[in-house]
mmCIF file of C-alpha atoms in Angstrom:
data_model
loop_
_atom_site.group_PDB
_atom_site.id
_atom_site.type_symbol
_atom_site.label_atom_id
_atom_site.label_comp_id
_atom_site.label_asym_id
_atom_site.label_seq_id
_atom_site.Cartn_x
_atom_site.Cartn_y
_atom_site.Cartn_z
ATOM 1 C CA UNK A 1 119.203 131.168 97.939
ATOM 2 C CA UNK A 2 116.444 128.522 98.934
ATOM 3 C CA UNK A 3 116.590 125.201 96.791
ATOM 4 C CA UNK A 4 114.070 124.935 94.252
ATOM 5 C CA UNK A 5 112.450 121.593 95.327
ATOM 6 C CA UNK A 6 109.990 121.357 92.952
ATOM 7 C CA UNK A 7 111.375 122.715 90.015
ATOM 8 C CA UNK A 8 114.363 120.511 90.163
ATOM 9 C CA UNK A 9 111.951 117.216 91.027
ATOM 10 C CA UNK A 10 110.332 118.713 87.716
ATOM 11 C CA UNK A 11 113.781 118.646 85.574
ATOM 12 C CA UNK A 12 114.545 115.188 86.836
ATOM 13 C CA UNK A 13 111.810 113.520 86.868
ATOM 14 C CA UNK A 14 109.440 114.834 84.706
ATOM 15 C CA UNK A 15 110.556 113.565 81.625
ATOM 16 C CA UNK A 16 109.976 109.928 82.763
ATOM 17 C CA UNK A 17 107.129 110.581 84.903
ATOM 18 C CA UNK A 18 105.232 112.381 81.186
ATOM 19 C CA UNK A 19 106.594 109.454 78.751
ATOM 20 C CA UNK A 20 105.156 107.240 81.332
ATOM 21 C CA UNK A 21 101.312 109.582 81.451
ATOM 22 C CA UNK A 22 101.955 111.379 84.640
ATOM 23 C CA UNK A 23 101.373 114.590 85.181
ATOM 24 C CA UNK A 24 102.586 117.199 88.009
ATOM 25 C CA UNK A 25 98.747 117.512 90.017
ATOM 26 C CA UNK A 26 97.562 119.745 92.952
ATOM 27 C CA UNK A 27 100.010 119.206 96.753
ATOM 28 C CA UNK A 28 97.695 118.938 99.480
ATOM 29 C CA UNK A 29 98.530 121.399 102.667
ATOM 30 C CA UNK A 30 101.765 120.887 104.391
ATOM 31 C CA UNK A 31 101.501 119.477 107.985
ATOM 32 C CA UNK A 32 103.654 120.471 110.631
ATOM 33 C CA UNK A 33 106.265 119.045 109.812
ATOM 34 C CA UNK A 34 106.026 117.356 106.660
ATOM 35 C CA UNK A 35 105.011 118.739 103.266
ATOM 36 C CA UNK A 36 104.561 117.400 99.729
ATOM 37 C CA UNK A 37 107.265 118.974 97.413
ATOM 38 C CA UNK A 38 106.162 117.366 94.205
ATOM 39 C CA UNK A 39 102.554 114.717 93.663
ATOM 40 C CA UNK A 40 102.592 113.316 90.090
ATOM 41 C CA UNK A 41 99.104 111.970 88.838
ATOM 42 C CA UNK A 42 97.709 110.218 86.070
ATOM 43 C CA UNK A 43 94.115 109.339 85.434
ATOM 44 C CA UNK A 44 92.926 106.167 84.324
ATOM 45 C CA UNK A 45 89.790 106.264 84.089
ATOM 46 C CA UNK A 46 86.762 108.438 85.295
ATOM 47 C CA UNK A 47 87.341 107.312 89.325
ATOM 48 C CA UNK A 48 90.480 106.238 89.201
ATOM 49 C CA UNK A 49 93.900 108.117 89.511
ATOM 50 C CA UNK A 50 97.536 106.768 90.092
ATOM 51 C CA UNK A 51 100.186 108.874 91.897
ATOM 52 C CA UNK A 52 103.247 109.146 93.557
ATOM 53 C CA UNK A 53 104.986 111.661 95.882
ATOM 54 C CA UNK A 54 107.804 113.035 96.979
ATOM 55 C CA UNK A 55 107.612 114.667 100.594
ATOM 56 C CA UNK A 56 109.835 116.472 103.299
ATOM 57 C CA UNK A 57 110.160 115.582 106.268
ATOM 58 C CA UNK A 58 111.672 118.123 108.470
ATOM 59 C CA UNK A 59 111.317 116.579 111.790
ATOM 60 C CA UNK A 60 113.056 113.797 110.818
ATOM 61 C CA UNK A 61 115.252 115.507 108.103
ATOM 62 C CA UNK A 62 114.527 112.927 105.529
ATOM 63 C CA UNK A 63 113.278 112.902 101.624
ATOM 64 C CA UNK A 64 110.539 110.405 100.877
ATOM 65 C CA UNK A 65 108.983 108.490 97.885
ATOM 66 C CA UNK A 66 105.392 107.200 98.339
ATOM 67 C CA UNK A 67 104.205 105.655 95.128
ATOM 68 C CA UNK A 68 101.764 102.334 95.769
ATOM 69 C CA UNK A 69 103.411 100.060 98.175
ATOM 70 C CA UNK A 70 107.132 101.643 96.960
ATOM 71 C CA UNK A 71 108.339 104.149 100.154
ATOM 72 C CA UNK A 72 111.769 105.035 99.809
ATOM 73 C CA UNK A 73 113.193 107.053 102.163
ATOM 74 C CA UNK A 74 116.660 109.298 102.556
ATOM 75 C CA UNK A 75 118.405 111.801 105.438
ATOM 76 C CA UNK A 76 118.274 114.799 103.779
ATOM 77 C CA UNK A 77 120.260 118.346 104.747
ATOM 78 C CA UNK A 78 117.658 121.467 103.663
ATOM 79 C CA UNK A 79 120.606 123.433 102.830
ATOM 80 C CA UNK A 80 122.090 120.947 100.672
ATOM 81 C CA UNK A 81 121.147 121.250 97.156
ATOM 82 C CA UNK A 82 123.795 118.718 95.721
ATOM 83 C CA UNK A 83 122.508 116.294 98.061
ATOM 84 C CA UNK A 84 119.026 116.783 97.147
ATOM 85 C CA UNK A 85 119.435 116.779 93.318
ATOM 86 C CA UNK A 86 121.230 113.217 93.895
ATOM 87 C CA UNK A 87 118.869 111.730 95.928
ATOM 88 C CA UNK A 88 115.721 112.832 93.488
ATOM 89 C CA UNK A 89 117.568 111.165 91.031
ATOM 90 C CA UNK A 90 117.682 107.988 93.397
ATOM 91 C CA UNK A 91 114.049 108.292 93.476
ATOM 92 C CA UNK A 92 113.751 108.871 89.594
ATOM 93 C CA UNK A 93 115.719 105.581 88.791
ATOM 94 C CA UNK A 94 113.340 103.776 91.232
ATOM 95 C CA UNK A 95 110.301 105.146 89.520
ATOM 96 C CA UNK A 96 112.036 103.416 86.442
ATOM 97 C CA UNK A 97 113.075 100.399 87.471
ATOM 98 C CA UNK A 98 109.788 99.264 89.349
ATOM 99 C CA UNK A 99 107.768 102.384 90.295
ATOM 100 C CA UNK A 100 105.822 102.945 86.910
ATOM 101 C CA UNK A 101 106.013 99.100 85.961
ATOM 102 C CA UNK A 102 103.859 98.878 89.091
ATOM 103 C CA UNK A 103 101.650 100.861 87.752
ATOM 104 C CA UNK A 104 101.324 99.454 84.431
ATOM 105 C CA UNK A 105 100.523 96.191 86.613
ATOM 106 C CA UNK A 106 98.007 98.036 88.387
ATOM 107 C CA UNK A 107 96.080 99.103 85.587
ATOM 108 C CA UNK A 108 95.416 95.474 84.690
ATOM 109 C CA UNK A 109 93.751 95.218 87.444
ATOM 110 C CA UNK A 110 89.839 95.168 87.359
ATOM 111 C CA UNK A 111 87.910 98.327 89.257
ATOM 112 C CA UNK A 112 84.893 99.801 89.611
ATOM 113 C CA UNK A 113 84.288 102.873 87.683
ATOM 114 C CA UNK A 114 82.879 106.212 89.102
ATOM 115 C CA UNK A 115 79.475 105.895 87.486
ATOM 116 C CA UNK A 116 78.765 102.374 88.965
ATOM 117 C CA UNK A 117 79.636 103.305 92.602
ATOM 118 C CA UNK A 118 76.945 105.855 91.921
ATOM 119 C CA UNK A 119 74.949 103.772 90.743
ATOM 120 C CA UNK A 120 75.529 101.355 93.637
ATOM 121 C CA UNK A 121 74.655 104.113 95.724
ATOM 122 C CA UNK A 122 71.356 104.848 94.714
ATOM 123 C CA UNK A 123 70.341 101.307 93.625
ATOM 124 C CA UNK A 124 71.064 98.750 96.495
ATOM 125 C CA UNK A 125 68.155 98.401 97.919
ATOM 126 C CA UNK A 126 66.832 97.329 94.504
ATOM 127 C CA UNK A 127 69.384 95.491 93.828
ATOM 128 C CA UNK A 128 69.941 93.937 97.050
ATOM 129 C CA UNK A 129 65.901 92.399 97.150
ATOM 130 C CA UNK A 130 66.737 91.258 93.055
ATOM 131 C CA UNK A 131 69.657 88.925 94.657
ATOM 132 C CA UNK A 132 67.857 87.649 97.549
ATOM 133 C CA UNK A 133 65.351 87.004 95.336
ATOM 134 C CA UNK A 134 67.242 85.224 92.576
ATOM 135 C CA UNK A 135 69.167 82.556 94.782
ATOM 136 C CA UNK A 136 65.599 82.129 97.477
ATOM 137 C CA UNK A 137 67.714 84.058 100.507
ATOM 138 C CA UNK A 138 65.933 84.718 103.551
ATOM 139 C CA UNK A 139 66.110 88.978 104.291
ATOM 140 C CA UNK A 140 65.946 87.849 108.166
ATOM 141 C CA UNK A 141 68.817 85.749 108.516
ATOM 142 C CA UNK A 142 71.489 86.770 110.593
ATOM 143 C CA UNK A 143 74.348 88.811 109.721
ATOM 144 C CA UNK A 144 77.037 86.225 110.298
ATOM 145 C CA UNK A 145 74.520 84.055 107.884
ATOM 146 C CA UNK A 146 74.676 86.618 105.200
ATOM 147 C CA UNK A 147 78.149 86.757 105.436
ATOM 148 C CA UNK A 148 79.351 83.211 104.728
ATOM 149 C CA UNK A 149 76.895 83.244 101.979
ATOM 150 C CA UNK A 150 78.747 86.110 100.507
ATOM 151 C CA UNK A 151 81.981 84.729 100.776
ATOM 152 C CA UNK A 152 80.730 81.356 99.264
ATOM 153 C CA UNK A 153 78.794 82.743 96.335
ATOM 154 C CA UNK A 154 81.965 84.607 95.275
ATOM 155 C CA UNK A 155 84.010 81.801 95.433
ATOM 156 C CA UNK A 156 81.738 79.917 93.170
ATOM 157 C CA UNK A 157 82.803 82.860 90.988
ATOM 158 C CA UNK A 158 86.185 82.164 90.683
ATOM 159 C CA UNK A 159 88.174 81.846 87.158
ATOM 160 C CA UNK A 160 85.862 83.347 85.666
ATOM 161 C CA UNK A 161 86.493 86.692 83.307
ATOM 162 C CA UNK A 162 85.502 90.167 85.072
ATOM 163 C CA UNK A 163 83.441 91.057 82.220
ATOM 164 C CA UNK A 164 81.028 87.688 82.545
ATOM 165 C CA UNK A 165 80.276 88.205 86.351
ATOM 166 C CA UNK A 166 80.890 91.738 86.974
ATOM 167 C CA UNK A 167 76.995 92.334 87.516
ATOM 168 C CA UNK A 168 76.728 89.423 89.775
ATOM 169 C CA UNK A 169 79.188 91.012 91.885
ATOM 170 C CA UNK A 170 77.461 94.319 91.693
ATOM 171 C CA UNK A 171 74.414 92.695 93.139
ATOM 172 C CA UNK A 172 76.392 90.760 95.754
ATOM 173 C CA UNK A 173 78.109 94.159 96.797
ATOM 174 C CA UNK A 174 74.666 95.237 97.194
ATOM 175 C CA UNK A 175 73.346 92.638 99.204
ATOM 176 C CA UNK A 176 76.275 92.968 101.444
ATOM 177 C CA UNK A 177 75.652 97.074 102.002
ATOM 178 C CA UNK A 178 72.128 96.423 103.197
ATOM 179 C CA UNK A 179 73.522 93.491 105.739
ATOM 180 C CA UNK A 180 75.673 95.965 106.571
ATOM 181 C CA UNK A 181 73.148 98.783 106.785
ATOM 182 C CA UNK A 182 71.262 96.088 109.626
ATOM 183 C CA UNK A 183 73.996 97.070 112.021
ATOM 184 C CA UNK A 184 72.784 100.490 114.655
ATOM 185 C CA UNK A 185 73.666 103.665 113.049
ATOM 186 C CA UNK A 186 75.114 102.776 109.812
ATOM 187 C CA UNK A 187 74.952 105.027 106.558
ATOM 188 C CA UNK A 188 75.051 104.561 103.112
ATOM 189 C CA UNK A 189 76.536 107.574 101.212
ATOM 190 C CA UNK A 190 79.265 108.955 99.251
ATOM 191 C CA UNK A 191 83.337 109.619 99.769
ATOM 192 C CA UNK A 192 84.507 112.321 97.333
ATOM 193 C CA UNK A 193 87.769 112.668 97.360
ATOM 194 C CA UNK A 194 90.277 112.322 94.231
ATOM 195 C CA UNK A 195 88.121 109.279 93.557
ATOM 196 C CA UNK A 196 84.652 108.837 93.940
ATOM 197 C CA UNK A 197 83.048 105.797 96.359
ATOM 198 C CA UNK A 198 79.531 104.493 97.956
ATOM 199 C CA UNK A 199 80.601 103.754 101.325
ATOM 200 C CA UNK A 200 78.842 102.685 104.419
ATOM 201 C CA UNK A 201 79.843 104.514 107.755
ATOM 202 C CA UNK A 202 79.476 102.780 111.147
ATOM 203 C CA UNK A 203 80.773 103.000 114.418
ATOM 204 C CA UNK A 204 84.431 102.831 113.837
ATOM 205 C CA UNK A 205 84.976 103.586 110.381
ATOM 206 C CA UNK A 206 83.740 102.553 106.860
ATOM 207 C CA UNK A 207 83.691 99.909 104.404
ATOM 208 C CA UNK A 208 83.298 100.243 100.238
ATOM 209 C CA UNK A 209 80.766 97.180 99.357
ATOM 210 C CA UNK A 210 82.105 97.332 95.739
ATOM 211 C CA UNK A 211 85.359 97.429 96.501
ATOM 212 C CA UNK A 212 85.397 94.735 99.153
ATOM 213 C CA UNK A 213 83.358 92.360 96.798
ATOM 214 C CA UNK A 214 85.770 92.907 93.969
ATOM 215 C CA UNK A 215 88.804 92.345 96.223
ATOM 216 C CA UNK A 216 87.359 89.129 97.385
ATOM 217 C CA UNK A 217 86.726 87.724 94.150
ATOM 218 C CA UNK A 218 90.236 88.701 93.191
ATOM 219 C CA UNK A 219 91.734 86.852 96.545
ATOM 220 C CA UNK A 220 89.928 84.354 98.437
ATOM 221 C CA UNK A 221 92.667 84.585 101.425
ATOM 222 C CA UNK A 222 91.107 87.904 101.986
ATOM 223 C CA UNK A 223 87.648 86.702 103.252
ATOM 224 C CA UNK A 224 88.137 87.899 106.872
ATOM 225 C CA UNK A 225 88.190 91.131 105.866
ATOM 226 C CA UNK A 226 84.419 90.683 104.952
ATOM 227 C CA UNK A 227 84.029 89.257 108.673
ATOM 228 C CA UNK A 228 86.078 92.038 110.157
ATOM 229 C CA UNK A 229 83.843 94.787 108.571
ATOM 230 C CA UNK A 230 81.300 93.929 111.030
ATOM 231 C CA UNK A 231 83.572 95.541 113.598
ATOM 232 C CA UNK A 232 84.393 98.676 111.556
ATOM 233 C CA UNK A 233 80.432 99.007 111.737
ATOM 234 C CA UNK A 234 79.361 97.825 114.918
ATOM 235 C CA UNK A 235 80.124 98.644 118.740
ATOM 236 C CA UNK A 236 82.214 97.027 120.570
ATOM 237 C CA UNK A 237 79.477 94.672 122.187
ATOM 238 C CA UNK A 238 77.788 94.174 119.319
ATOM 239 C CA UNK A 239 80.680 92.466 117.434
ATOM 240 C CA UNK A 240 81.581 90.634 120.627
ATOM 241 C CA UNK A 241 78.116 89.348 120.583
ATOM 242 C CA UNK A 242 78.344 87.293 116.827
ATOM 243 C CA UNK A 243 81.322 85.312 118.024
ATOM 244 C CA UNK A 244 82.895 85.623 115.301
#
């Protein structure tokens, strides 16, 4: 008789996983050789949603536990219910002893919500002329200009409570979209996934202005990130060309 994975994650687990507001969500499509057996979520606010996972790996004949930065991993027989019922309840005591106290963290942390990446994504160019405007900064300078002024003007707002500069920053992040949006063939639009973004596409990849600004504020040691998005959006040459 074939183990039932997720009914027994469900036993185990679920108790903890709905004292601590998760519930059992949607498992995306199985790859080749790894599927999702069991992905917990809970929402915190309208674009926001925590989770953890536990997945099978059967090309490596392993059990694994993805939640945040947590992976815990174990070699796993498929035929083996006794072993599998032991090792979820590895994973469940993990989830107790740090897994959803990371979480708890996390929610501390300030975010975005949903509605103000939308409105992020229809505003910047508003938004973006209202902060040049308000601190005299020329539209023409160069993008390696715009960037150290980005980097400096949030670190002058350091120490200070979210609430009190969160619109600065949502200007800032606008500012840095359109210096983005300089760059050949970049995009402004929207990612839609389980949460909801403004992103700008470029050559290599993306970047999430709000995001990125907010992360910045929150830890100066990050600021080459904000330097390193030029690559995500430029070509190869291009980048090479700022010297950076």
């Amino acid at each position: 008789m074939a183990i039932q994975y997720k009914k027994i994650i469900k036993d185990i687990m679920g108790p903890d996983a709905k004292e601590n507001g998760f519930v059992l969500g949607k498992n995306g499509p199985a790859g080749l050789f790894k599927r999702t057996l069991a992905s917990y979520e809970k929402r915190i606010d309208s674009s926001y949603v925590q989770g953890f996972d536990i997945e099978y790996d059967s090309g490596e004949d392993k059990l694994v536990l993805w939640s945040g930065t947590i992976r815990e991993e174990r070699s796993f027989d498929k035929d083996n219910e006794a072993l599998f019922r032991k090792i979820i309840a590895e994973f469940a005591n993990i989830m107790k002893e740090k897994g959803y106290t990371a979480w708890k963290e996390d929610e501390k942390i300030p975010r975005f919500s949903m509605s103000e990446q939308g409105f992020l994504l229809k505003n910047y160019n508003d938004l973006s002329l209202q902060f040049c405007q308000d601190n005299n900064i020329d539209v023409d300078a160069g993008i390696v200009d715009k960037l150290n002024y980005i980097i400096e003007k949030v670190d002058k707002l350091k120490n200070r409570r979210f609430e009190e500069i969160k619109e600065e920053l949502f200007k800032i992040a606008a500012f840095y979209a359109t210096t983005m949006l300089t760059c050949d063939g970049a995009s402004i639009n929207e990612y839609k996934g389980v949460d909801y973004y403004a992103i700008v596409s470029g050559e290599l990849g993306v970047i999430y202005p709000l995001n990125g600004i907010l992360r910045l504020w929150l830890d100066s040691k990050d600021e080459w990130f904000v330097y390193n998005s030029c690559e995500t959006i430029l070509s190869e040459e291009e980048f090479e060309a700022l010297n950076l």
